[in-house]
Coordinates of N, CA and C in Angstrom, one line a residue:
X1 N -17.1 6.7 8.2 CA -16.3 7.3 9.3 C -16.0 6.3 10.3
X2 N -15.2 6.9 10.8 CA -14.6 5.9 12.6 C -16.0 5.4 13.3
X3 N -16.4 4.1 13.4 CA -17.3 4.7 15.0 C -17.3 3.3 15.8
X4 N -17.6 3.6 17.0 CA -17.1 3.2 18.5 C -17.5 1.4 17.8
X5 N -18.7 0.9 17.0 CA -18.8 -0.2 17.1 C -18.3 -1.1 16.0
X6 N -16.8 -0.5 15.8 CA -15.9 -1.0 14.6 C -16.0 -2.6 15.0
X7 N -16.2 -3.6 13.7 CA -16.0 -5.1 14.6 C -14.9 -5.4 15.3
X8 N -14.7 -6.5 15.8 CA -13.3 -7.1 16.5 C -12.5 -7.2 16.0
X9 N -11.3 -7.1 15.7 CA -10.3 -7.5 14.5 C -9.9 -8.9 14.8
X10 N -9.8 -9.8 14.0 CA -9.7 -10.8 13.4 C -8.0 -11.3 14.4
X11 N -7.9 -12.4 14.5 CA -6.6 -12.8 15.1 C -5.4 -12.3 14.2
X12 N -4.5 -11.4 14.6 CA -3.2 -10.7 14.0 C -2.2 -10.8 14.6
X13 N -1.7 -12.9 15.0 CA -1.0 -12.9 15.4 C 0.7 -13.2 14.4
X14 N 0.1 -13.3 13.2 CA 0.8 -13.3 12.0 C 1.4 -12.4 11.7
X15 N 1.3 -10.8 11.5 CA 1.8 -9.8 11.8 C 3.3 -9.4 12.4
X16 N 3.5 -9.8 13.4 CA 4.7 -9.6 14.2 C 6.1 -10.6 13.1
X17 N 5.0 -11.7 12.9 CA 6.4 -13.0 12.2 C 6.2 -12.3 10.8
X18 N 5.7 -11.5 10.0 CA 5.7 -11.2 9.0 C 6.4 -9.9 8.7
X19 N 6.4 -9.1 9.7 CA 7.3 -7.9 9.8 C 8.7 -8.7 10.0
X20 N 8.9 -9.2 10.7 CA 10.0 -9.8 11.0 C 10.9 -10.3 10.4
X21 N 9.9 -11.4 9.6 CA 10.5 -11.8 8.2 C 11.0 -10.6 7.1
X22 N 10.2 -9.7 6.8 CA 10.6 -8.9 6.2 C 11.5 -7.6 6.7
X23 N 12.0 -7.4 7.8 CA 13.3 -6.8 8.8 C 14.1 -7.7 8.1
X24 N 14.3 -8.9 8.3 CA 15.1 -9.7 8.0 C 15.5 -9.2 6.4
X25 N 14.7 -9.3 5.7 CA 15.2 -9.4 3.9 C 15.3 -8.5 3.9
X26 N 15.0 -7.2 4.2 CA 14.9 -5.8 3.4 C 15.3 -5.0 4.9
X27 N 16.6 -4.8 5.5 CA 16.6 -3.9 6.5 C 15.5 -2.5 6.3
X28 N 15.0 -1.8 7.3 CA 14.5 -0.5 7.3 C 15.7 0.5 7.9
X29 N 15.7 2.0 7.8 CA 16.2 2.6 7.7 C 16.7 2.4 9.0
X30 N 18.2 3.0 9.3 CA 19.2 3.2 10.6 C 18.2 3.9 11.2
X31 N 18.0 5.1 11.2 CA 17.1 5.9 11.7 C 15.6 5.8 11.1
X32 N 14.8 6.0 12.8 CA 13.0 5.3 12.7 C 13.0 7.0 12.1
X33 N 11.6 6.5 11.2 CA 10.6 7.1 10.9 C 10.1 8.4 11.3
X34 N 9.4 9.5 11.3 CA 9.2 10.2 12.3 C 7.8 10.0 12.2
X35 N 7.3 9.9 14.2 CA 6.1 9.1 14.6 C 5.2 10.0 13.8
X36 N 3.9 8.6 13.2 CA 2.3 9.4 12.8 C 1.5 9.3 13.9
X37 N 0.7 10.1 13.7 CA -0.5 10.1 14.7 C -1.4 9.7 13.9
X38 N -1.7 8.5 14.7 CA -2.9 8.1 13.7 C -4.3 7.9 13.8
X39 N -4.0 8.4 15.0 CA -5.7 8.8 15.7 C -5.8 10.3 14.4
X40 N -5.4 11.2 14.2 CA -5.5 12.0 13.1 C -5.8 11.8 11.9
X41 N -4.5 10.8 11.2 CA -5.1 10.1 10.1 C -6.1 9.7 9.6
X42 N -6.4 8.7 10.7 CA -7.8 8.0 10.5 C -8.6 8.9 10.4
X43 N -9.0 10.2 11.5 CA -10.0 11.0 11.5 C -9.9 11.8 9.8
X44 N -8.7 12.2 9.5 CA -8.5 13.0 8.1 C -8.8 11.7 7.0
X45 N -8.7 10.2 6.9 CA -8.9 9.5 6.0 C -10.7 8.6 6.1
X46 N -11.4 9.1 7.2 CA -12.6 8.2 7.1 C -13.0 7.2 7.6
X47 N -12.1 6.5 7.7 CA -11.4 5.2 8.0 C -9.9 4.7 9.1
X48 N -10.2 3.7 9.5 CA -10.0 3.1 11.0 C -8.5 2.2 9.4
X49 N -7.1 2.1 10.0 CA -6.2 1.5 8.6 C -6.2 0.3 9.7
X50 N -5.4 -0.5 9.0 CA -5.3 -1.9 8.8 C -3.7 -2.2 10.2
X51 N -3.5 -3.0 11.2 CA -2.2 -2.8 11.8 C -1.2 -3.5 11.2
X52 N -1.3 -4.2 10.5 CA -0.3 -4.5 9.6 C 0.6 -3.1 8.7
X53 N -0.2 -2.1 8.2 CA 0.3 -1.2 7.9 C 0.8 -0.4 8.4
X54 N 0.3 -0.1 9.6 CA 0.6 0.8 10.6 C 2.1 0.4 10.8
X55 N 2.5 -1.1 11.5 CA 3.9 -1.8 11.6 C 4.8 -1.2 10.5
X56 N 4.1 -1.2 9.0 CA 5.0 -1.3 7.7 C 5.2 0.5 7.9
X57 N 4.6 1.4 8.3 CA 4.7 2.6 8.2 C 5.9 3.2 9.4
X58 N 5.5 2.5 11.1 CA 6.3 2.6 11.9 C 7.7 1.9 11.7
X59 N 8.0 1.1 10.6 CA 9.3 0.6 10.8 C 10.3 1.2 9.5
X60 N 9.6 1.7 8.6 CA 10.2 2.2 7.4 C 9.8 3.3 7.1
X61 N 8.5 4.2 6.9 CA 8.4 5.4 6.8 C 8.1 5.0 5.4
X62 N 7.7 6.9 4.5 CA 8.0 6.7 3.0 C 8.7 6.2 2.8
X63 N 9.2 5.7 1.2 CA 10.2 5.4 0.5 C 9.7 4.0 -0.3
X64 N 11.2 3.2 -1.1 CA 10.5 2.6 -1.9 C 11.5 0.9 -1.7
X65 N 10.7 0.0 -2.1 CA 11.4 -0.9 -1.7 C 12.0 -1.8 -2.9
X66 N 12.9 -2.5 -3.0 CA 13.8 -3.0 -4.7 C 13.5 -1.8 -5.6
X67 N 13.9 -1.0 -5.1 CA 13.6 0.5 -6.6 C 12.1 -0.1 -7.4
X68 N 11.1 -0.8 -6.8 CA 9.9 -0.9 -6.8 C 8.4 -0.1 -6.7
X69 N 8.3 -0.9 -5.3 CA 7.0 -0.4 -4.5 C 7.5 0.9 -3.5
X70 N 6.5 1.7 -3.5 CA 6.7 2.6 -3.1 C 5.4 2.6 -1.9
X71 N 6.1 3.1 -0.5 CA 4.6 3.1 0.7 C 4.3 4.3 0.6
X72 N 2.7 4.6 0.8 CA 2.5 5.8 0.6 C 2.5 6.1 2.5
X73 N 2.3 6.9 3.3 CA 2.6 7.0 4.5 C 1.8 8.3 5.0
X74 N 0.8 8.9 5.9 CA 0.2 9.9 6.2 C 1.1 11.0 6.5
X75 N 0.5 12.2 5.6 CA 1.5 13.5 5.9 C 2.9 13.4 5.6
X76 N 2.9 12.1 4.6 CA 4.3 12.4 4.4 C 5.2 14.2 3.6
X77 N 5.9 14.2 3.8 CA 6.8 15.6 3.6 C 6.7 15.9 1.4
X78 N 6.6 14.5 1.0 CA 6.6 14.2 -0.3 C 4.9 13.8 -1.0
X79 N 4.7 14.9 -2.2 CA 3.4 14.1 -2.2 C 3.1 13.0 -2.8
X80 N 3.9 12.9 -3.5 CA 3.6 11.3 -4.5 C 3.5 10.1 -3.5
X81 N 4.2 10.2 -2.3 CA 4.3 9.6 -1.2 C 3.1 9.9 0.1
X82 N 2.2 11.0 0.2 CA 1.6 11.1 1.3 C 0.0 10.4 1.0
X83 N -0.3 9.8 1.7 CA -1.5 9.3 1.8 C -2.4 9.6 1.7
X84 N -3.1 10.9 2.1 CA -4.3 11.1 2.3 C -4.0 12.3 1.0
X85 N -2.8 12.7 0.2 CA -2.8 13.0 -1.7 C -3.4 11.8 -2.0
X86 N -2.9 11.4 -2.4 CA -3.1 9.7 -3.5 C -4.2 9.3 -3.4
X87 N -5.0 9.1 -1.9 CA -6.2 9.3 -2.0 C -7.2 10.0 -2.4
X88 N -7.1 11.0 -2.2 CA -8.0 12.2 -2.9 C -7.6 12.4 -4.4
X89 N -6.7 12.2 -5.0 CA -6.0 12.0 -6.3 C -6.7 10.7 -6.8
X90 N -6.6 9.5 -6.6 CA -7.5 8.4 -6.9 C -8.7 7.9 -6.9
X91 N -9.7 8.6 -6.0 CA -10.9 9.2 -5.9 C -11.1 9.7 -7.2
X92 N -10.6 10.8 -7.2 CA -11.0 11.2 -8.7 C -10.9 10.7 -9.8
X93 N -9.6 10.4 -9.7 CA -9.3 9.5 -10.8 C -9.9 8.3 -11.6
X94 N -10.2 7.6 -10.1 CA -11.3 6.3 -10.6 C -12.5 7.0 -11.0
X95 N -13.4 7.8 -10.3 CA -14.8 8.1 -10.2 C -14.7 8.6 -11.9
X96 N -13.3 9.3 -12.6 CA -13.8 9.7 -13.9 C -13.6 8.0 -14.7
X97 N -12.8 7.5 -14.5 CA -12.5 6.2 -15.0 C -13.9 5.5 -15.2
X98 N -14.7 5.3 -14.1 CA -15.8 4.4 -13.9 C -16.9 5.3 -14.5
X99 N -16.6 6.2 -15.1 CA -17.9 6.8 -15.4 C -17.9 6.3 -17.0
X100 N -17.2 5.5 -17.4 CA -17.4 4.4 -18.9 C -17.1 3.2 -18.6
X101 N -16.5 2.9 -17.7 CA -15.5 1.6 -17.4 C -16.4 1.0 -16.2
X102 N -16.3 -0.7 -16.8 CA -16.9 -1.4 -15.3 C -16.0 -1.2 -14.4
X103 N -16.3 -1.3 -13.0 CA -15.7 -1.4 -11.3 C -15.2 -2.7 -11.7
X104 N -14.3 -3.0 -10.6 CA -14.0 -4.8 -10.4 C -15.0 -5.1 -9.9
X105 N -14.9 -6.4 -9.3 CA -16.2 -7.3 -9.0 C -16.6 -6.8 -7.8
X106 N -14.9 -6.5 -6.4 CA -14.8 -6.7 -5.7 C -15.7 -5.1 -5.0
X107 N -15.8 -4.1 -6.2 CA -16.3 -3.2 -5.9 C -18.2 -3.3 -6.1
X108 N -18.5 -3.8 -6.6 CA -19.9 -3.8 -7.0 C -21.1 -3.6 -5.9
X109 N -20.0 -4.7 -4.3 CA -21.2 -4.2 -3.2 C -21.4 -2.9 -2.4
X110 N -22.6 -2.5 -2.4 CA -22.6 -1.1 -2.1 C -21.9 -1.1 -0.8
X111 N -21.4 0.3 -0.6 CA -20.3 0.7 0.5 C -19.2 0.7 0.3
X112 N -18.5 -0.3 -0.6 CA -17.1 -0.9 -1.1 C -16.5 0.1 -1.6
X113 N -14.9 0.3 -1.0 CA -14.1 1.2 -1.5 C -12.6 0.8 -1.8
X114 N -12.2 1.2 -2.5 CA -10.9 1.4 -2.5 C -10.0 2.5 -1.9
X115 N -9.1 2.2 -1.1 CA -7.7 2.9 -0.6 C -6.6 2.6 -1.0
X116 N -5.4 3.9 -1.9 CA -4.5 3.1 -1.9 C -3.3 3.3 -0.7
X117 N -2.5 2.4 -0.9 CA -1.1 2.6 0.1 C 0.0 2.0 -0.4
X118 N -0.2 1.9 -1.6 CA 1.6 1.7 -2.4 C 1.1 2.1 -3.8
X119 N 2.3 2.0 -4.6 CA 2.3 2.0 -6.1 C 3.4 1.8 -6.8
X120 N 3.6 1.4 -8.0 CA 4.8 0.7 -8.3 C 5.3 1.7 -9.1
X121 N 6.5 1.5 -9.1 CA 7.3 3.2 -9.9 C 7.6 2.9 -11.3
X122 N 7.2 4.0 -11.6 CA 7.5 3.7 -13.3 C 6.4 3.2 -14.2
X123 N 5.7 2.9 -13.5 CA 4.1 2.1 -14.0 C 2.9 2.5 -14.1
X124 N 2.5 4.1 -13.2 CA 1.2 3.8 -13.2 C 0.7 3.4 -12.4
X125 N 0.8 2.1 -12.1 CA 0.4 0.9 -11.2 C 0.1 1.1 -9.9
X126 N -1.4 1.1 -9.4 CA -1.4 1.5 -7.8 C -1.7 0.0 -7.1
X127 N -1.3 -0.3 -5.6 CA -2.0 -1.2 -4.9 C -2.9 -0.5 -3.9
X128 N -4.1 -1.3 -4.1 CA -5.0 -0.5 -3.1 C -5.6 -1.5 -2.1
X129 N -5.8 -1.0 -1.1 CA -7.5 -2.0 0.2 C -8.3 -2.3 -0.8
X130 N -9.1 -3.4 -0.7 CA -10.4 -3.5 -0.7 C -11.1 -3.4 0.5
X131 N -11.9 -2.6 0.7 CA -12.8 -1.9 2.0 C -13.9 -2.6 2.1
X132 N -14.3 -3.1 2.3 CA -16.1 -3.9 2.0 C -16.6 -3.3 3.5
X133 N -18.1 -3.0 3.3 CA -18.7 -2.5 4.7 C -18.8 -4.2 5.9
X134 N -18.6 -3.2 6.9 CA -18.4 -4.0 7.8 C -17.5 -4.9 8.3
X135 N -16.4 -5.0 7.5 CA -15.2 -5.5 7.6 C -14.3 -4.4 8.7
X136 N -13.4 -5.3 9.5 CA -12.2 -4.9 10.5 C -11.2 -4.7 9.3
X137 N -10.8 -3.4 9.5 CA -9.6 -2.8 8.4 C -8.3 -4.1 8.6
X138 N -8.1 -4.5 9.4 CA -7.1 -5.7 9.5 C -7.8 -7.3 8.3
X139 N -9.0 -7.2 7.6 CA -9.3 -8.1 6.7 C -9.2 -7.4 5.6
X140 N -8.9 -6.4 5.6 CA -9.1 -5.8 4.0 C -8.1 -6.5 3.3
X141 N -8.4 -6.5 2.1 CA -7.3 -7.7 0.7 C -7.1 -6.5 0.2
X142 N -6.1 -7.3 -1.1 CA -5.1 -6.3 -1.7 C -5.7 -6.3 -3.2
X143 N -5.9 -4.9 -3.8 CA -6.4 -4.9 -5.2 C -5.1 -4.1 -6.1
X144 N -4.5 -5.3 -6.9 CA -3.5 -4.1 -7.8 C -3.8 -4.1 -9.1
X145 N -4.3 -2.6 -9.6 CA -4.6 -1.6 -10.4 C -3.2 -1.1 -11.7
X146 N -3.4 -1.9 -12.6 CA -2.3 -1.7 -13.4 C -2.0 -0.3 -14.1
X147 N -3.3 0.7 -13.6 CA -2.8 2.3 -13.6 C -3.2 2.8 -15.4
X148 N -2.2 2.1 -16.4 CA -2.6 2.5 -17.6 C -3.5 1.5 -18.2
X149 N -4.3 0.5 -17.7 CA -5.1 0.1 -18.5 C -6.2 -0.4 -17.3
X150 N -7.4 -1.7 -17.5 CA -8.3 -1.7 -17.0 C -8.4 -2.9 -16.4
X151 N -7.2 -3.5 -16.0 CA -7.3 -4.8 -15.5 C -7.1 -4.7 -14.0
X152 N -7.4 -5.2 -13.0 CA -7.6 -5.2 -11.7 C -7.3 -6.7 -11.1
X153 N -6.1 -7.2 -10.3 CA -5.4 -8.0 -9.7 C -6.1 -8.4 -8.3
X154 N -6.5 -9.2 -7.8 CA -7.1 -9.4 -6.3 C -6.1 -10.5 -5.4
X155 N -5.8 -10.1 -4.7 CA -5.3 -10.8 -3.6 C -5.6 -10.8 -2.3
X156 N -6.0 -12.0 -1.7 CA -6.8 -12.2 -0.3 C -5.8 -12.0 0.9
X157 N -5.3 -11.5 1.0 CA -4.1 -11.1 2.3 C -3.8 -9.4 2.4
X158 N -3.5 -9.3 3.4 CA -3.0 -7.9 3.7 C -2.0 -7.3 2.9
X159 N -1.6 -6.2 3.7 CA -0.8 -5.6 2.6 C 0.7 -5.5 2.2
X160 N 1.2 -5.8 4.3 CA 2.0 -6.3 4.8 C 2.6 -7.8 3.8
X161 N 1.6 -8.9 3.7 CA 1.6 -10.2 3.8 C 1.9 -10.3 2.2
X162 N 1.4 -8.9 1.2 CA 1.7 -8.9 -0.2 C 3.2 -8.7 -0.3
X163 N 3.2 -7.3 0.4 CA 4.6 -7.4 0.0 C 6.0 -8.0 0.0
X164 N 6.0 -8.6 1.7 CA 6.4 -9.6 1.8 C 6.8 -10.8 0.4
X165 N 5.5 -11.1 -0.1 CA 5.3 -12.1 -1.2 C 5.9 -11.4 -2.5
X166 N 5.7 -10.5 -3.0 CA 6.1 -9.8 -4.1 C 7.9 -9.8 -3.8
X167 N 8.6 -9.1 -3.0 CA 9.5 -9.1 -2.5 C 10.3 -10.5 -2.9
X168 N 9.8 -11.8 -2.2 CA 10.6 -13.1 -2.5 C 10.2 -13.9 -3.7
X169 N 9.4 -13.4 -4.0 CA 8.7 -13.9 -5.4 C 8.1 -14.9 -5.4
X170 N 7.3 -15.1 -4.4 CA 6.1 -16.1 -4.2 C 4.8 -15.5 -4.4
X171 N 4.5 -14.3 -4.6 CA 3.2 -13.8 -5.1 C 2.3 -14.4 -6.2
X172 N 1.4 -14.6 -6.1 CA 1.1 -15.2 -7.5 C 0.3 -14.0 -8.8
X173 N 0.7 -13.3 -8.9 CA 1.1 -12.4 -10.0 C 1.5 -12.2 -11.2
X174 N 0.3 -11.3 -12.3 CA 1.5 -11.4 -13.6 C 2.3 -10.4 -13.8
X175 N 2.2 -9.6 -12.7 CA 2.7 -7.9 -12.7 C 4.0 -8.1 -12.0
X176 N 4.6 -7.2 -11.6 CA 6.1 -6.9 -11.1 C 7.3 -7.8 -11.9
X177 N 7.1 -8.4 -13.4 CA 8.2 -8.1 -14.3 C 9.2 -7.7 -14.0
X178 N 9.7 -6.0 -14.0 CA 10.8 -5.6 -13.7 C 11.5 -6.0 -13.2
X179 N 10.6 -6.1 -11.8 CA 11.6 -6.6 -10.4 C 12.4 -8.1 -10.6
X180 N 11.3 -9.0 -11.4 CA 11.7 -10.3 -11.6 C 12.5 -10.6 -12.7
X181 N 12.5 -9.8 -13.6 CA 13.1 -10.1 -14.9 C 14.2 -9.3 -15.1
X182 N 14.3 -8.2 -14.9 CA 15.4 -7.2 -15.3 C 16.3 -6.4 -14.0
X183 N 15.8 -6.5 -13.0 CA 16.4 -6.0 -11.6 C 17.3 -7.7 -11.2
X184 N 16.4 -8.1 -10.8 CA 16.8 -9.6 -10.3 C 18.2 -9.4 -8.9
X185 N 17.5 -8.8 -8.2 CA 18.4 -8.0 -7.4 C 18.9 -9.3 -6.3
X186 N 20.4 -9.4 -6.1 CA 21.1 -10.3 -5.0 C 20.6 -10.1 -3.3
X187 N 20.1 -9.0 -3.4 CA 19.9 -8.6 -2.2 C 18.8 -6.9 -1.8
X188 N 17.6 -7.3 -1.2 CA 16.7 -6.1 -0.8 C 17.0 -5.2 0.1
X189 N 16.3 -4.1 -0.4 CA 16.9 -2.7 -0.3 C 15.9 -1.9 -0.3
X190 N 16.0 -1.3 1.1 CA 14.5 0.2 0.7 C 15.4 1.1 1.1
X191 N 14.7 2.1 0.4 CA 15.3 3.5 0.4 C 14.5 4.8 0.8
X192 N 14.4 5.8 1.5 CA 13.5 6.9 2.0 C 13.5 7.5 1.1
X193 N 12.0 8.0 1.1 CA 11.5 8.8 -0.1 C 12.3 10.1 0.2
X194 N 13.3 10.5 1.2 CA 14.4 11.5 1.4 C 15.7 11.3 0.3
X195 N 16.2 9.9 0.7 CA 17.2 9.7 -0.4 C 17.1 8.8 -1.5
X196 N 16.2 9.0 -2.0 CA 15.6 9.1 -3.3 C 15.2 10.4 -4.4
X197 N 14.5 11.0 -3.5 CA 14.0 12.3 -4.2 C 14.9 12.9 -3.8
X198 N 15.3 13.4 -2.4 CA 16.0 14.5 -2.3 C 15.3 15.6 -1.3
X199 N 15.3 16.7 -1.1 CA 15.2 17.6 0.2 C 13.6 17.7 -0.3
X200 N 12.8 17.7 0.7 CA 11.4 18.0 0.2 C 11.1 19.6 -0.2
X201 N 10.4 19.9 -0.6 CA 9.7 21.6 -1.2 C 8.6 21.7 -0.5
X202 N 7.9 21.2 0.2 CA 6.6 21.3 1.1 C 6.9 22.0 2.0

């Protein structure tokens, strides 16, 4: 849970030039987002999130980016898209997974969790936090989960700072194919999980 003697967060002066950078490649929507409360979130997720994400959530909302990655976002109106579903949906999911299957490495120290906050469409494929106890949610790294099989991706950067990287194709990655080999798109493009799906049913 939240509590008052969360550590200091780590210098996140990077953040601002990494949003930035990515405003620049991939405009976000004409119209902002509609505000989360994330004093709520947090209390409904356990957990204190990362400000890098919070940025990526306040400047885009759901939706998906190169007909890719998709953000999952708190209380979004869509569930494949709302955060604290996917959560509770991957919770289970892993906990039956792991009940034959080794953890990654990254999970082995006690306390350690995974959260996810994106997933790639068409795949399966989740990106999730690595949570380790005692860590400032602003250090959490990026774990991608190839969904239909058992291999686990680790990357030491946020989540912001992945996508970013996946996006220009400087990631060092053997996953996102599509995007690189068969999309090969002139130019980036996100789109709201509104006009994508369509009118929500919630």
């Amino acid at each position: 849970m939240i509590t008052p003697d969360t550590p200091d967060a780590p210098d996140a002066l990077d953040v601002p030039d990494a949003l930035d950078a990515l405003v620049r490649l991939c405009p976000p929507p004409a119209e902002p987002p509609p505000a989360v409360d994330w004093a709520q979130a947090e209390r409904a997720l356990g957990a204190a999130l990362p400000a890098d994400y919070k940025q990526l959530v306040e400047t885009y909302g759901d939706g998906i980016f190169d007909e890719t990655i998709w953000l999952l976002v708190p209380d979004s109106a869509y569930s494949d898209c709302d955060l604290h579903a996917q959560t509770t949906e991957r919770d289970e999911i892993l906990a039956d997974l792991w009940a034959f299957e080794a953890k990654p490495a990254g999970l082995l120290e006690a306390g350690a969790r995974v959260l996810p906050w994106a997933f790639e469409e068409g795949t399966g494929a989740f990106l999730y936090w690595l949570a380790r106890p005692g860590q400032h949610p602003d250090e959490w790294s990026v774990l991608y989960n190839e969904g239909r099989g058992p291999l686990w991706e680790s990357h030491d950067m946020g989540c912001l700072a992945f996508l970013l990287a996946v996006l220009t194709g400087t990631a060092e990655t053997v996953y996102f194919g599509h995007l690189y080999e068969e999309l090969k798109l002139t130019e980036h493009r996100f789109a709201t999980a509104g006009q994508t799906l369509g009118a929500s049913r919630r």
